Coordinates of C-alpha atoms in Angstrom, one line a residue:
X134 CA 61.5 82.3 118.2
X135 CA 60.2 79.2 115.6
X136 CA 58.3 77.8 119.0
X137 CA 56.5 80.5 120.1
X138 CA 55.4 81.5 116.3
X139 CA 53.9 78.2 116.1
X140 CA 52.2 78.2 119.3
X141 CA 51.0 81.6 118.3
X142 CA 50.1 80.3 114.8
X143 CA 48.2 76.9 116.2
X144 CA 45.9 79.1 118.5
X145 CA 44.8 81.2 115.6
X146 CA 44.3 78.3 113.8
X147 CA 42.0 76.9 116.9
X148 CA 40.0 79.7 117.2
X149 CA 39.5 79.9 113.7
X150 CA 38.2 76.9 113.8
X151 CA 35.9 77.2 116.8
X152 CA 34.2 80.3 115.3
X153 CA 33.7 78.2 112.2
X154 CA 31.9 75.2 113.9
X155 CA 29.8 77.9 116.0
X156 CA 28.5 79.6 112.8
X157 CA 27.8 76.9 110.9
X158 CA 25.4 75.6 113.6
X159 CA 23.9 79.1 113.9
X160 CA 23.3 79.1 109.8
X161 CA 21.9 75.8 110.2
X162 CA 19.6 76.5 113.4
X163 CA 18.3 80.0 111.7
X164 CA 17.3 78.2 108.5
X165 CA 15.7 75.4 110.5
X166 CA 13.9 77.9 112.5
X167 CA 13.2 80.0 109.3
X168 CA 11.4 77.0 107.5
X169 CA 9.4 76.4 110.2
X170 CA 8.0 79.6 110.8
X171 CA 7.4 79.1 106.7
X172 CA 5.6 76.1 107.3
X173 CA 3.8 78.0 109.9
X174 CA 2.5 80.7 107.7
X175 CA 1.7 78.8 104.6
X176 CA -1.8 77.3 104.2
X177 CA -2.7 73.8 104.5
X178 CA -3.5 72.6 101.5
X179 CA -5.6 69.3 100.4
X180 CA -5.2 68.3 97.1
X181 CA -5.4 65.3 94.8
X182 CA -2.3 63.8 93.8
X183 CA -0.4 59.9 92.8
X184 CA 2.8 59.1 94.4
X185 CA 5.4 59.1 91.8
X186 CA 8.7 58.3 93.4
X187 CA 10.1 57.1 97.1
X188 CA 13.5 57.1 98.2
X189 CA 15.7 57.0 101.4
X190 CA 18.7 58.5 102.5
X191 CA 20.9 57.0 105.0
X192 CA 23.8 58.5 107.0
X193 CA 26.4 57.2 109.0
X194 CA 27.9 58.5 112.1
X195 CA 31.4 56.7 113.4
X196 CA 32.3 58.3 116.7
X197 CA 35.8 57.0 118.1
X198 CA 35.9 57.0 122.1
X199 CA 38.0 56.2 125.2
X200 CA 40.5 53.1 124.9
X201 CA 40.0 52.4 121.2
X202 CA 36.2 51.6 121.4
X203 CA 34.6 53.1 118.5
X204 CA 30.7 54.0 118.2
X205 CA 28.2 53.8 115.0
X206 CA 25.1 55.4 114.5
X207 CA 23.1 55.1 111.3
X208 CA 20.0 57.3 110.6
X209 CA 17.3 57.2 108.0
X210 CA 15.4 60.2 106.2
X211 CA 12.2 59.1 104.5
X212 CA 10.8 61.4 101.1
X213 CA 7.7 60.3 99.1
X214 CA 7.6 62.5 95.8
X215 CA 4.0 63.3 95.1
X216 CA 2.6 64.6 90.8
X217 CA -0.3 66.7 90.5
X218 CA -2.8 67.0 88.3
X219 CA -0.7 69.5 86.2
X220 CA 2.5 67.8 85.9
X221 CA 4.0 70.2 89.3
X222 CA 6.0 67.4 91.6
X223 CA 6.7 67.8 95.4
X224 CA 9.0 66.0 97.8
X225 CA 8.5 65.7 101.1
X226 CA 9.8 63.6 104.6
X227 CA 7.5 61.4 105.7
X228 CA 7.8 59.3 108.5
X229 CA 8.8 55.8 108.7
X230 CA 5.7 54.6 109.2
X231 CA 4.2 56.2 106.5
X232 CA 6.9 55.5 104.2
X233 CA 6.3 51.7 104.9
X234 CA 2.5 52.4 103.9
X235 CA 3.0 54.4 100.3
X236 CA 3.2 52.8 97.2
X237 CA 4.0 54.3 93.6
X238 CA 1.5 54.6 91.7
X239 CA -1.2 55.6 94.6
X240 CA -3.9 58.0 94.2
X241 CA -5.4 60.2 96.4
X242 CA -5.6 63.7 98.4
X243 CA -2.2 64.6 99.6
X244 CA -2.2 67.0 102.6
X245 CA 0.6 69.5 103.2
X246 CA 1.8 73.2 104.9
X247 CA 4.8 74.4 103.1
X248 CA 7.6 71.7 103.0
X249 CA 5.5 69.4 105.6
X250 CA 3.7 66.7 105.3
X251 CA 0.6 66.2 106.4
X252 CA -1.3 62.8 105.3
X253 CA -2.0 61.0 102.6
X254 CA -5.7 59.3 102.2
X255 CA -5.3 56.6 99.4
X256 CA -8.7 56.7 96.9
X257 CA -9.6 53.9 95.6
X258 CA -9.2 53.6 92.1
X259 CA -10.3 56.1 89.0
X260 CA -7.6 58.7 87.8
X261 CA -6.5 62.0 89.0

């Protein structure tokens, strides 16, 4: 009777389980999808403003596979913090690339939708 309760109790607990990993990748997909369709809608806006911050964020993946060999991927997210004229700050993901060509303390005309980034064209010199 103990054996088959536990069986019992060990497929609930799989399902359970399963169910959990599929919604949490259908929460995440809709609110990817949801900001982008944001993005989509807002307007894309040009407007002058001096880098204030960068910063990374790394994560690490360790996957463990067949006859003990075990697997790393790392991957980097880039954001550039951007100050306006006012004193409002934004955050947004850049690109490697761009990342590498940023520096605090630049001024110029920041381009953006929404949460995305669109350019950066660097002035030279004068205030905002």
């Amino acid at each position: 009777m103990v054996y088959g309760f536990g069986f019992v109790l060990f497929r609930i607990m799989f399902i359970l389980a399963f169910v959990l990993v599929i919604g949490m990748f259908l929460v995440f997909a809709v609110k990817g999808i949801a900001q982008w369709n944001q993005n989509n809608h807002s307007p894309r806006l040009t407007v002058p403003a001096v880098i204030v911050a960068k910063r990374t964020n790394v994560t690490r993946h360790h996957h463990g596979g067949a006859g003990g060999h075990h697997h790393h991927h790392t991957s980097t997210s880039y954001y550039v913090t951007f100050q306006f004229g006012g004193g409002d700050r934004l955050e947004l993901l850049v690109s490697g690339s761009e990342y590498g060509m940023l520096v605090e303390g630049d001024q110029g005309d920041l381009s953006f939708q929404g949460t995305r980034y669109l350019g950066f064209e660097r002035k030279q010199g004068g205030c905002l």
